[in-house]
Coordinates of C-alpha atoms in Angstrom, one line a residue:
Chain A
M913 CA -4.6 18.4 124.3
D914 CA -2.5 18.3 127.1
D915 CA 1.3 17.0 127.4
M916 CA 2.2 13.9 129.7
T917 CA 6.1 15.4 130.6
T918 CA 8.7 14.4 132.2
T919 CA 12.0 16.4 131.9
A920 CA 15.1 16.7 134.0
G921 CA 16.1 19.7 133.0
A922 CA 15.5 21.6 129.1
L923 CA 17.8 20.0 125.9
T924 CA 21.0 23.0 125.2
N925 CA 20.9 24.5 121.5
A926 CA 24.4 22.7 121.6
E927 CA 22.9 18.9 122.4
R928 CA 20.0 19.5 119.7
D929 CA 22.3 20.0 117.0
I930 CA 24.1 17.2 117.7
L931 CA 20.7 15.4 118.0
H932 CA 20.0 16.3 114.9
E933 CA 22.2 15.3 113.3
V934 CA 21.0 11.7 114.0
G935 CA 17.4 12.5 113.1
F936 CA 16.0 14.5 116.1
A937 CA 13.9 16.9 115.2
D938 CA 12.1 19.7 117.6
E939 CA 9.5 17.8 119.8
S940 CA 6.8 19.6 119.3
T941 CA 7.0 18.0 115.6
R942 CA 7.2 14.9 117.2
A943 CA 3.9 13.1 118.8
G944 CA 6.6 11.8 121.3
T945 CA 10.1 12.6 122.5
S946 CA 12.6 10.2 124.9
I947 CA 16.0 11.8 125.8
L948 CA 18.7 9.7 128.1
A949 CA 22.0 11.6 128.4
D950 CA 24.6 10.6 130.1
Q951 CA 22.8 8.8 133.7
T952 CA 19.7 10.8 133.1
M953 CA 16.5 10.9 131.5
R954 CA 16.4 14.7 130.0
M955 CA 13.3 14.3 127.8
A956 CA 10.5 11.7 128.1
L957 CA 7.4 13.6 126.5
S958 CA 4.1 13.1 124.6
H959 CA 2.0 15.4 122.3
D960 CA 0.1 12.6 122.0
P961 CA -2.6 10.7 123.8
G962 CA -2.8 7.0 122.0
V963 CA 1.1 7.6 123.4
E964 CA 3.1 8.4 127.1
I965 CA 6.3 8.1 127.1
L966 CA 7.7 7.9 131.0
P967 CA 11.4 6.8 132.5
L968 CA 11.6 3.0 132.7
A969 CA 12.4 3.5 136.5
Q970 CA 8.8 5.5 137.0
A971 CA 6.7 3.5 134.6
L972 CA 7.7 0.7 137.1
N973 CA 5.9 1.7 139.9
T974 CA 3.0 3.7 137.4
Y975 CA 2.1 0.2 135.9
D976 CA 2.2 -2.9 137.4
F977 CA 2.0 -5.1 133.4
V978 CA 5.4 -3.6 133.6
Q979 CA 7.2 -5.2 135.7
G980 CA 6.0 -8.7 133.8
L981 CA 7.1 -6.8 130.4
M982 CA 11.1 -6.1 132.2
F983 CA 13.3 -9.4 130.7
G984 CA 9.7 -11.0 129.4
L985 CA 11.9 -11.2 126.1
V986 CA 15.4 -12.3 127.4
D987 CA 16.7 -14.3 131.0
P988 CA 18.7 -11.6 133.3
E989 CA 21.1 -14.2 133.4
E990 CA 21.7 -14.3 129.1
N991 CA 25.4 -13.0 129.1
E992 CA 28.1 -10.7 130.9
H993 CA 26.4 -7.7 129.2
V994 CA 23.1 -8.2 130.1
R995 CA 23.4 -9.5 134.0
L996 CA 25.5 -5.5 133.9
V997 CA 22.4 -4.1 133.2
A998 CA 20.0 -6.1 135.3
E999 CA 22.1 -5.4 138.0
H1000 CA 20.9 -2.1 138.0
M1001 CA 17.3 -3.6 137.8
H1002 CA 16.2 -1.8 141.1
D1003 CA 16.6 2.1 139.9
P1004 CA 17.1 0.8 135.5
L1005 CA 18.0 4.0 133.4
G1006 CA 15.9 4.1 130.0
H1007 CA 12.6 4.2 128.4
F1008 CA 9.3 2.9 128.7
I1009 CA 6.9 3.6 125.3
W1010 CA 3.8 2.8 125.1
V1011 CA 1.8 3.3 122.2
K1012 CA -2.1 2.4 123.2
P1013 CA -4.4 0.0 122.0
G1014 CA -5.8 0.8 118.3
A1015 CA -3.9 4.6 118.6
K1016 CA -3.3 5.8 114.5
V1017 CA 0.1 8.3 115.8
K1018 CA 0.4 10.8 112.9
L1019 CA 3.3 12.0 114.3
P1020 CA 6.5 10.1 114.9
V1021 CA 7.6 9.1 118.2
Q1022 CA 11.5 9.7 118.6
S1023 CA 13.7 8.3 121.1
F1024 CA 17.8 9.2 121.5
T1025 CA 20.6 8.5 123.5
L1026 CA 23.3 11.1 124.6
L1027 CA 27.0 10.2 125.9
E1028 CA 28.0 13.5 126.8
T1029 CA 30.5 12.3 129.4
P1030 CA 34.8 11.3 128.0
Q1031 CA 34.9 8.0 128.9
G1032 CA 31.6 7.4 130.4
R1033 CA 29.6 4.7 130.9
Q1034 CA 26.2 3.8 129.8
F1035 CA 23.9 0.9 130.7
T1036 CA 20.6 1.5 129.3
H1037 CA 17.1 -0.3 129.3
D1038 CA 14.4 0.8 127.1
I1039 CA 11.2 -1.5 126.8
T1040 CA 8.9 -0.9 123.8
L1041 CA 5.1 -1.9 123.8
I1042 CA 3.1 -0.6 120.8
D1043 CA -0.7 -2.2 121.7
E1044 CA -3.3 -4.1 119.6
G1045 CA -4.1 -2.6 116.4
A1046 CA -2.1 0.7 117.2
E1047 CA 0.0 2.1 114.1
V1048 CA 3.8 4.3 115.0
E1049 CA 6.5 5.6 113.3
M1050 CA 9.3 5.6 115.6
L1051 CA 12.6 7.3 114.7
S1052 CA 15.7 6.3 117.5
G1053 CA 19.4 7.1 117.3
S1054 CA 22.3 7.3 119.8
A1055 CA 25.0 10.3 118.9
V1056 CA 28.4 11.7 121.2
P1057 CA 29.5 15.5 121.1
A1058 CA 32.5 16.0 119.2
S1059 CA 35.1 15.3 122.0
V1060 CA 34.1 12.2 123.3
R1061 CA 35.8 9.3 121.8
K1062 CA 36.2 7.0 124.5
G1063 CA 33.6 5.2 126.1
R1064 CA 31.6 1.8 126.7
H1065 CA 27.5 2.0 126.5
I1066 CA 25.5 -1.7 126.6
S1067 CA 22.1 -1.4 125.8
I1068 CA 19.0 -3.6 126.0
G1069 CA 15.8 -2.9 124.3
E1070 CA 12.4 -5.0 124.8
T1071 CA 10.2 -4.9 122.1
Y1072 CA 6.0 -5.7 122.1
I1073 CA 4.2 -5.3 119.1
R1074 CA 1.1 -6.9 120.0
A1075 CA -1.3 -8.2 117.3
N1076 CA -2.7 -6.1 114.6
A1077 CA 0.3 -3.8 115.6
T1078 CA 1.9 -1.8 113.3
C1079 CA 5.7 -0.4 113.6
R1080 CA 7.5 1.6 111.1
S1081 CA 11.4 2.9 112.4
V1082 CA 14.4 4.1 111.5
T1083 CA 17.9 4.0 114.1
I1084 CA 20.6 6.1 113.0
E1085 CA 23.8 5.2 115.0
H1086 CA 27.1 7.6 115.3
W1087 CA 29.3 6.7 118.0
G1088 CA 32.6 8.3 118.9
P1089 CA 35.4 6.5 116.8
E1090 CA 36.8 4.7 120.2
M1091 CA 33.8 3.6 121.9
E1092 CA 32.2 0.3 122.4
V1093 CA 29.2 -0.8 122.3
H1094 CA 27.4 -4.2 123.0
S1095 CA 23.9 -3.4 122.2
Y1096 CA 20.9 -6.4 122.4
G1097 CA 17.0 -6.0 120.9
W1098 CA 14.8 -8.9 121.5
S1099 CA 11.3 -8.2 119.6
R1100 CA 8.3 -10.4 120.1
M1101 CA 5.4 -9.6 117.3
E1102 CA 1.8 -10.5 117.8
A1103 CA -0.7 -12.4 115.4
G1104 CA -0.7 -10.2 112.3
A1105 CA 1.8 -7.5 113.6
T1106 CA 4.1 -5.0 111.0
S1107 CA 7.0 -4.1 111.6
T1108 CA 9.4 -2.0 108.9
S1109 CA 12.7 -1.4 110.3
T1110 CA 15.7 0.2 109.0
A1111 CA 19.2 0.7 110.9
I1112 CA 21.9 2.8 109.4
M1113 CA 25.8 2.3 111.1
M1114 CA 28.0 4.8 109.2
S1115 CA 29.9 6.1 111.8
P1116 CA 33.6 4.6 112.8
I1117 CA 33.9 2.9 116.3
R1118 CA 36.6 1.2 117.8
H1119 CA 33.7 -1.9 118.3
H1120 CA 30.2 -2.4 118.1
A1121 CA 28.7 -5.8 118.7
S1122 CA 24.7 -6.3 117.9
H1123 CA 22.6 -8.8 119.0
S1124 CA 19.0 -9.1 118.3
V1125 CA 16.0 -11.5 118.2
S1126 CA 12.7 -11.2 116.4
I1127 CA 10.0 -13.5 117.5
L1128 CA 7.1 -13.9 115.2
D1129 CA 4.1 -14.8 115.1
A1130 CA 0.7 -16.1 112.6
G1131 CA 0.8 -13.8 110.3
A1132 CA 3.3 -11.0 110.9
S1133 CA 5.4 -9.6 108.9
A1134 CA 8.9 -7.7 109.7
T1135 CA 10.9 -5.9 106.6
S1136 CA 14.2 -5.1 107.7
Q1137 CA 17.1 -3.2 105.9
A1138 CA 20.4 -2.3 107.6
V1139 CA 23.6 -0.7 105.5
V1140 CA 27.1 -0.4 107.5
F1141 CA 30.1 0.9 106.9
A1142 CA 33.6 0.2 108.3
P1143 CA 36.4 2.5 108.0
E1144 CA 40.0 1.5 109.5
G1145 CA 40.2 1.1 112.8
T1146 CA 36.1 -0.2 113.0
S1147 CA 34.8 -3.1 114.1
R1148 CA 31.2 -4.1 114.0
V1149 CA 29.8 -7.6 114.7
L1150 CA 25.8 -7.9 114.2
A1151 CA 24.4 -11.3 114.7
S1152 CA 20.5 -11.5 114.5
E1153 CA 17.9 -13.7 114.7
A1154 CA 14.4 -14.0 113.1
R1155 CA 12.3 -16.9 114.4
L1156 CA 9.1 -17.6 112.6
I1157 CA 6.6 -19.6 114.6
A1158 CA 3.7 -19.9 113.5
P1159 CA 2.0 -20.0 109.8
G1160 CA 1.5 -16.9 107.5
A1161 CA 5.1 -15.3 110.0
R1162 CA 7.0 -13.5 107.3
S1163 CA 10.9 -11.9 107.4
Q1164 CA 12.7 -10.5 104.8
D1165 CA 16.5 -9.0 105.9
V1166 CA 18.8 -6.7 103.4
T1167 CA 21.8 -6.2 104.7
R1168 CA 24.5 -3.9 102.9
M1169 CA 27.6 -3.7 103.9
V1170 CA 31.2 -1.4 103.1
S1171 CA 34.3 -2.0 104.4
A1172 CA 36.3 0.6 103.4
G1173 CA 39.3 -1.2 105.9
G1174 CA 37.2 -1.7 108.9
V1175 CA 35.6 -4.8 109.7
I1176 CA 32.0 -6.2 109.5
E1177 CA 31.2 -9.5 110.7
N1178 CA 27.1 -10.6 109.8
R1179 CA 25.8 -13.4 111.4
A1180 CA 21.9 -13.8 110.8
L1181 CA 19.9 -16.8 111.3
L1182 CA 16.4 -17.5 110.1
V1183 CA 14.7 -19.9 111.4
G1184 CA 10.9 -21.7 110.1
A1185 CA 9.9 -23.4 113.2
A1186 CA 6.1 -23.6 111.6
A1187 CA 4.2 -24.3 108.0
G1188 CA 3.5 -21.6 106.0
T1189 CA 6.3 -19.8 106.9
E1190 CA 8.5 -17.4 104.6
G1191 CA 11.8 -15.9 105.4
F1192 CA 14.6 -14.2 103.2
L1193 CA 18.1 -13.3 104.1
G1194 CA 20.5 -10.7 102.0
C1195 CA 23.5 -9.9 102.8
D1196 CA 25.7 -7.8 100.3
G1197 CA 29.3 -6.6 100.6
L1198 CA 31.5 -4.4 99.3
K1199 CA 35.4 -4.5 99.7
L1200 CA 37.0 -1.4 98.9
T1201 CA 40.3 -1.6 100.3
D1202 CA 43.1 -5.2 101.0
A1203 CA 42.8 -4.1 104.9
G1204 CA 39.5 -5.1 107.1
E1205 CA 37.1 -8.1 106.9
I1206 CA 34.1 -8.5 105.8
R1207 CA 32.2 -11.9 107.1
A1208 CA 28.7 -13.1 105.9
V1209 CA 27.5 -16.1 107.9
P1210 CA 24.1 -15.9 106.8
S1211 CA 22.4 -19.7 108.3
L1212 CA 18.6 -21.2 107.7
S1213 CA 17.2 -23.2 110.1
A1214 CA 14.4 -25.3 108.9
L1215 CA 12.5 -26.9 111.8
A1216 CA 9.2 -27.6 110.1
E1217 CA 7.7 -28.5 106.7
G1218 CA 6.0 -26.0 104.3
T1219 CA 9.0 -23.3 105.7
Q1220 CA 10.1 -22.1 102.6
L1221 CA 13.7 -20.1 103.6
S1222 CA 16.0 -18.8 101.3
H1223 CA 19.0 -16.3 101.4
E1224 CA 21.8 -14.3 99.4
A1225 CA 25.3 -13.5 100.2
S1226 CA 27.9 -11.9 97.8
V1227 CA 31.4 -10.0 98.8
G1228 CA 32.5 -8.7 95.3
R1229 CA 35.2 -5.4 95.0
I1230 CA 33.8 -1.9 92.8
D1231 CA 32.6 -3.9 89.6
G1232 CA 35.5 -2.0 86.7
E1233 CA 33.6 -1.7 84.3
K1234 CA 31.3 0.4 86.4
L1235 CA 34.0 2.3 87.4
A1236 CA 34.7 2.9 83.9
Y1237 CA 31.7 3.8 82.7
L1238 CA 31.4 6.7 85.4
M1239 CA 34.9 7.7 84.2
A1240 CA 34.1 8.2 80.9
S1241 CA 31.8 10.7 81.7
G1242 CA 34.7 12.9 83.0
M1243 CA 34.4 11.6 87.0
S1244 CA 37.7 11.1 88.5
E1245 CA 38.2 7.8 89.9
D1246 CA 37.4 8.7 93.8
A1247 CA 34.0 10.5 92.7
A1248 CA 33.3 7.1 90.3
R1249 CA 34.0 5.0 93.9
D1250 CA 32.0 7.3 95.9
L1251 CA 29.1 7.5 93.7
I1252 CA 29.4 3.5 93.5
V1253 CA 29.3 3.3 97.1
Q1254 CA 26.6 5.6 97.6
G1255 CA 24.5 3.7 95.6
F1256 CA 25.5 0.3 96.6
L1257 CA 24.6 1.8 100.3
S1258 CA 21.5 3.1 99.0
L1259 CA 18.2 2.7 101.1
S1260 CA 14.3 2.7 99.8
D1261 CA 12.9 6.1 100.0
D1262 CA 9.5 4.0 101.0
Q1263 CA 11.2 3.0 104.2
I1264 CA 12.3 6.4 105.4
P1265 CA 9.8 8.9 106.7
A1266 CA 10.0 11.7 104.8
S1267 CA 11.5 13.9 107.4
L1268 CA 14.7 12.0 108.0
R1269 CA 16.1 11.1 104.0
A1270 CA 17.6 14.2 103.4
R1271 CA 19.5 13.8 106.5
V1272 CA 19.5 10.4 105.4
A1273 CA 21.3 10.7 102.3
A1274 CA 23.3 12.4 103.1
M1275 CA 24.9 10.2 105.8
V1276 CA 25.3 8.1 103.1
A1277 CA 26.7 10.5 100.5
E1278 CA 29.7 11.1 103.4
A1279 CA 30.9 7.3 103.2
K1280 CA 33.9 7.3 101.4
S1281 CA 36.5 5.0 100.9
G1282 CA 38.7 7.6 103.6
G1283 CA 35.8 7.2 106.1
M1284 CA 33.0 9.8 107.3
Chain B
M387 CA 39.5 17.3 65.6
L388 CA 40.1 13.8 66.0
E389 CA 43.4 12.4 64.2
I390 CA 44.7 8.7 64.4
E391 CA 48.0 7.1 63.1
D392 CA 48.6 4.2 62.6
L393 CA 47.0 3.1 65.3
C394 CA 47.6 -0.8 66.0
V395 CA 46.3 -2.2 69.6
E396 CA 45.9 -5.5 71.6
V397 CA 43.7 -6.7 73.8
A398 CA 45.6 -9.6 75.8
G399 CA 47.9 -10.1 73.4
K400 CA 45.4 -10.4 70.4
S401 CA 45.8 -7.6 68.1
V402 CA 42.2 -6.0 67.5
L403 CA 43.1 -3.2 65.1
D404 CA 46.4 -2.9 63.0
G405 CA 47.5 0.6 61.3
V406 CA 44.4 2.7 61.4
T407 CA 44.3 6.2 60.4
L408 CA 41.2 8.2 60.0
H409 CA 40.5 12.1 60.0
L410 CA 37.5 13.4 61.6
P411 CA 37.5 17.6 61.3
P412 CA 35.6 19.4 63.3
G413 CA 31.6 19.7 63.1
E414 CA 31.2 16.2 61.0
L415 CA 30.0 12.7 61.1
H416 CA 31.1 10.1 60.3
V417 CA 30.0 6.8 60.4
L418 CA 31.8 2.9 60.5
L419 CA 31.0 -0.1 59.0
G420 CA 31.6 -3.2 59.1
P421 CA 30.8 -7.0 60.3
N422 CA 31.0 -8.2 63.9
G423 CA 34.3 -8.5 65.1
S424 CA 36.1 -6.3 62.9
G425 CA 37.2 -3.6 65.3
K426 CA 34.4 -0.8 65.5
S427 CA 33.7 -1.0 68.7
S428 CA 37.4 -1.5 70.0
L429 CA 38.4 1.4 67.9
L430 CA 35.7 4.0 69.8
A431 CA 37.0 2.4 73.3
S432 CA 40.4 3.1 72.3
I433 CA 39.9 6.7 71.3
L434 CA 38.7 6.7 74.6
G435 CA 41.0 5.2 76.7
L436 CA 38.4 2.2 78.2
P437 CA 40.2 -1.0 79.7
P438 CA 40.9 -3.6 79.1
Y439 CA 42.4 -1.8 75.4
R440 CA 46.4 -1.7 75.1
I441 CA 47.9 0.4 72.1
T442 CA 51.2 -0.4 71.2
R443 CA 51.8 1.6 67.9
G444 CA 50.5 4.7 66.0
A445 CA 49.0 8.2 67.7
I446 CA 45.8 9.6 68.4
R447 CA 45.4 13.8 69.0
L448 CA 42.2 15.8 69.5
D449 CA 43.0 19.3 68.3
G450 CA 46.7 18.4 68.0
V451 CA 47.2 17.1 72.1
P452 CA 48.6 13.7 72.6
L453 CA 45.5 10.9 73.9
T454 CA 47.3 7.8 74.4
D455 CA 49.0 8.9 77.6
L456 CA 46.3 9.8 79.2
P457 CA 44.2 8.2 81.6
L458 CA 40.2 7.7 81.0
H459 CA 38.8 10.4 83.2
E460 CA 41.1 12.6 81.2
R461 CA 39.9 11.6 78.1
A462 CA 36.4 12.3 78.5
R463 CA 37.6 15.8 80.0
L464 CA 38.9 17.2 77.5
G465 CA 35.9 17.2 75.6
I466 CA 35.3 13.3 74.0
G467 CA 32.0 11.1 75.2
M468 CA 30.8 8.0 74.4
A469 CA 27.4 6.5 73.9
F470 CA 27.9 2.7 75.0
Q471 CA 26.0 -0.5 73.4
R472 CA 25.8 -2.0 77.0
P473 CA 26.5 0.0 79.2
P474 CA 26.6 -1.8 82.8
G475 CA 23.2 -1.6 85.4
L476 CA 24.5 0.6 88.8
D477 CA 21.8 -0.2 91.2
G478 CA 21.6 2.8 93.6
V479 CA 22.8 5.7 91.7
S480 CA 19.4 7.3 89.6
V481 CA 19.8 9.2 87.0
S482 CA 19.5 12.8 88.9
A483 CA 22.2 11.9 91.4
F484 CA 24.2 11.0 88.3
A485 CA 23.5 14.0 86.6
E486 CA 23.8 16.3 90.0
A487 CA 27.2 14.8 90.4
L488 CA 28.7 15.8 86.5
G489 CA 27.2 19.1 87.7
A490 CA 24.3 18.7 84.9
G491 CA 21.1 18.6 86.8
E492 CA 19.1 21.7 84.7
T493 CA 20.4 20.5 82.0
L494 CA 18.9 17.1 83.2
A495 CA 15.6 18.6 83.2
R496 CA 16.0 20.0 79.8
E497 CA 17.3 17.1 77.3
A498 CA 15.4 14.2 79.5
A499 CA 12.1 15.7 78.1
A500 CA 13.3 16.1 74.6
L501 CA 14.2 11.9 74.3
D502 CA 11.3 11.3 76.1
L503 CA 12.9 10.0 79.1
T504 CA 10.7 12.8 81.8
D505 CA 9.6 10.2 84.1
F506 CA 13.7 8.8 84.2
V507 CA 15.5 10.9 86.5
R508 CA 14.5 9.2 89.6
R509 CA 15.3 5.6 88.2
D510 CA 18.5 3.3 88.7
M511 CA 21.3 4.0 85.6
N512 CA 20.5 1.2 83.4
V513 CA 18.7 -0.9 85.9
G514 CA 15.4 -2.5 84.0
F515 CA 15.7 -0.5 81.4
S516 CA 14.7 -1.4 78.4
G517 CA 17.0 -2.0 74.9
G518 CA 15.3 1.2 73.8
E519 CA 15.9 3.2 76.8
I520 CA 19.3 2.3 77.2
K521 CA 20.2 3.9 74.1
R522 CA 18.2 7.5 74.5
W523 CA 19.9 7.4 78.1
E524 CA 23.1 6.8 76.7
I525 CA 22.0 9.8 74.4
L526 CA 21.0 12.2 77.2
K527 CA 24.4 11.1 79.2
L528 CA 26.4 12.6 76.8
F529 CA 23.6 16.2 76.6
L530 CA 25.0 16.3 79.9
Q531 CA 28.3 15.6 80.1
D532 CA 28.5 18.2 76.6
P533 CA 31.6 16.7 74.9
R534 CA 32.9 18.2 71.8
L535 CA 33.3 14.3 70.3
M536 CA 30.6 11.9 70.3
L537 CA 31.3 8.5 70.0
F538 CA 28.5 6.4 69.6
D539 CA 28.3 2.3 69.9
E540 CA 25.2 1.1 67.9
P541 CA 22.8 3.2 68.6
E542 CA 20.1 2.1 66.3
S543 CA 19.9 -1.3 68.3
G544 CA 17.1 -2.5 70.3
V545 CA 15.4 0.7 69.3
D546 CA 11.6 0.5 68.1
L547 CA 11.3 2.8 64.8
E548 CA 10.0 5.7 65.9
H549 CA 13.0 6.1 68.9
V550 CA 15.3 5.5 65.7
I551 CA 14.4 8.3 64.6
A552 CA 14.2 10.8 67.5
I553 CA 18.0 9.4 68.3
G554 CA 19.2 9.9 65.0
Q555 CA 17.8 13.2 65.0
A556 CA 19.4 14.3 68.9
I557 CA 22.6 12.8 67.5
R558 CA 22.5 14.8 64.7
R559 CA 20.9 17.7 67.2
M560 CA 24.6 17.4 68.9
V561 CA 27.1 17.4 67.1
R562 CA 25.3 19.8 64.3
S563 CA 25.2 22.2 67.3
P564 CA 28.3 23.3 69.2
D565 CA 29.1 22.9 72.6
R566 CA 28.5 25.5 75.2
Q567 CA 31.9 27.1 74.9
D568 CA 30.7 27.8 71.3
R569 CA 33.4 24.9 70.0
P570 CA 32.0 22.7 66.4
R571 CA 31.7 18.9 67.6
A572 CA 32.0 15.6 65.5
G573 CA 30.8 13.1 66.3
L574 CA 31.3 9.4 65.0
V575 CA 29.2 6.0 64.9
I576 CA 29.0 2.8 64.4
T577 CA 26.4 1.4 62.8
H578 CA 25.4 -1.8 61.8
T579 CA 21.5 -1.5 60.5
G580 CA 22.0 1.5 58.2
L581 CA 18.9 2.5 59.5
I582 CA 20.5 5.3 61.2
L583 CA 21.9 6.5 58.4
R584 CA 18.6 8.3 57.2
H585 CA 18.2 10.7 59.8
V586 CA 22.1 11.6 61.0
A587 CA 22.8 13.3 57.2
A588 CA 27.0 11.3 57.8
D589 CA 29.8 13.0 56.2
C590 CA 31.3 10.5 55.3
A591 CA 31.7 6.4 55.8
H592 CA 34.6 4.2 56.5
I593 CA 34.6 0.2 56.2
V594 CA 36.6 -1.5 58.9
R595 CA 37.6 -4.8 58.9
D596 CA 39.9 -7.2 60.3
G597 CA 41.0 -4.3 63.0
R598 CA 42.2 -1.9 59.5
L599 CA 39.8 -0.1 58.3
I600 CA 40.2 -0.3 54.2
H601 CA 37.8 2.4 52.3
S602 CA 36.0 5.5 52.9
G603 CA 33.4 7.2 51.1
D604 CA 30.0 8.8 50.7
P605 CA 27.9 6.8 53.4
Q606 CA 24.9 6.1 51.0
T607 CA 27.1 4.9 48.5
L608 CA 28.5 2.5 50.7
F609 CA 25.6 1.6 52.7
T610 CA 24.1 0.5 49.7
H611 CA 27.5 -1.0 48.0
I612 CA 27.3 -2.9 50.8
Q613 CA 24.1 -4.6 50.8
T614 CA 25.0 -6.0 47.7
H615 CA 28.7 -6.5 48.0
G616 CA 29.4 -6.8 51.8
Y617 CA 32.0 -5.0 53.3
S618 CA 34.4 -5.3 50.7
V619 CA 36.1 -2.3 48.7
P620 CA 33.8 -0.7 45.7
D621 CA 36.5 -0.9 43.5
A622 CA 37.1 -4.0 43.9
A623 CA 33.4 -5.6 44.4

């Protein structure tokens, strides 16, 4: 099988080590790999004929239809951050991943972003097209070397999941502790499409605002879970919206948040815009100290008769009875607290690829009341 | 091994134990009998140091070491373990993760089979467990902890007869065998139904009533007495 490769220089071992922490594996074990480092696409490679990965700038010149996908889900004037990215529309930085119609991709496709320059600035735009009837597992993440503490990253992601396609995705984020990140994701799921996504946001970061909008057509189904940890000095604002626009669309979104002194704001909106739609929002928070804040704001908007929407939200502290129960076996209070926090943040194994489970479990285990 | 002298305990200002004295020698297994609310569970909780019980007078010693000023986890590390009556569910904390945290992963694999809990290890602790599963898990938990003094709070309640036998045998096996450092153990069991008595071979029974330990004697004799005369002192019946 011929590889389809675009590279601007091989990754160093140090870069591989950094990326490994957020789920990267050697490209030979993946169906396709996309690596963006600072201002360069360092790797855009596929081993699978059903997957094509190109730098977005190249994809725009190669396929006319990509122009229709770019800013197809969001207006370039949406807000100041989107405008900033749109200003680079003539020479966009980011990837185009295309899983072709009917492709059943056995190995995962991985895409990662590295910010290697202290005080660096990144404005990226990624487009993912999972074509009709295709099936794929996507692993993505972001990372910085230990030397990068400050920097700014703004990203736009537009994802098209065509009719009856299936996408399972896991995203692991590990930015610098004093960075400012704004990430925007828009996705359009056509009839019968299925998406299962997991987001892991455990590392300290000065400010991360993420905004996502998903539009689900008839019979489309989206299941998402996220675990969010905020040690002191971290601020995370998550805003999400799922629009169920045709009968049979279903969405389930569960977020678990732990504040160890940091601030987490989770605003989730579920819109039932057609009869026969069904959605659930779950936001659970655990507050470990008196510092910081958890604000959970789940909202339901029913626009059509026959839409069924529900939500559950809770924020609490570690249950004293559970703590005592574990300590009664000889665990110190700190060890008992850690075990309870890890349990609270644990993710469903069946939503995480086997190759990533150990890494994800290790990241969750590192979440302690004192931070990672 | 365990010496309790004139123990008075209160919860939120209300007396729950009043002048309890009890001695439990190494290698012995004693049972506590008494009506609901008599103070049996309060006594076990006070020995272990569970909140919100507050000792107002008296002493508890394990092998001569005073316990009353020690925090819960230090008492557990000294060798006290308890099978809870109604343990809390711990979402996301699997039985195997708990065992690993205790450094008892190998013990889990070995002992789970004996209690018919082999498929248990991946489940979250006490989440979705049936009444019988909770009891068997609590016994298995003690195997993992390997305490010298074992406290059992109604281990047979909610358990079918077949598993009462298994639990009774497990309790007897644990209490009668030495710990991993080859030291003798001892056990204190609360029982309501008395079903467990047939299987644990207790050495002594104590009747607790209104926060007081009112009588001690042979377990089977006392249980027979209670069945006909209630929780009273046999000589006075």
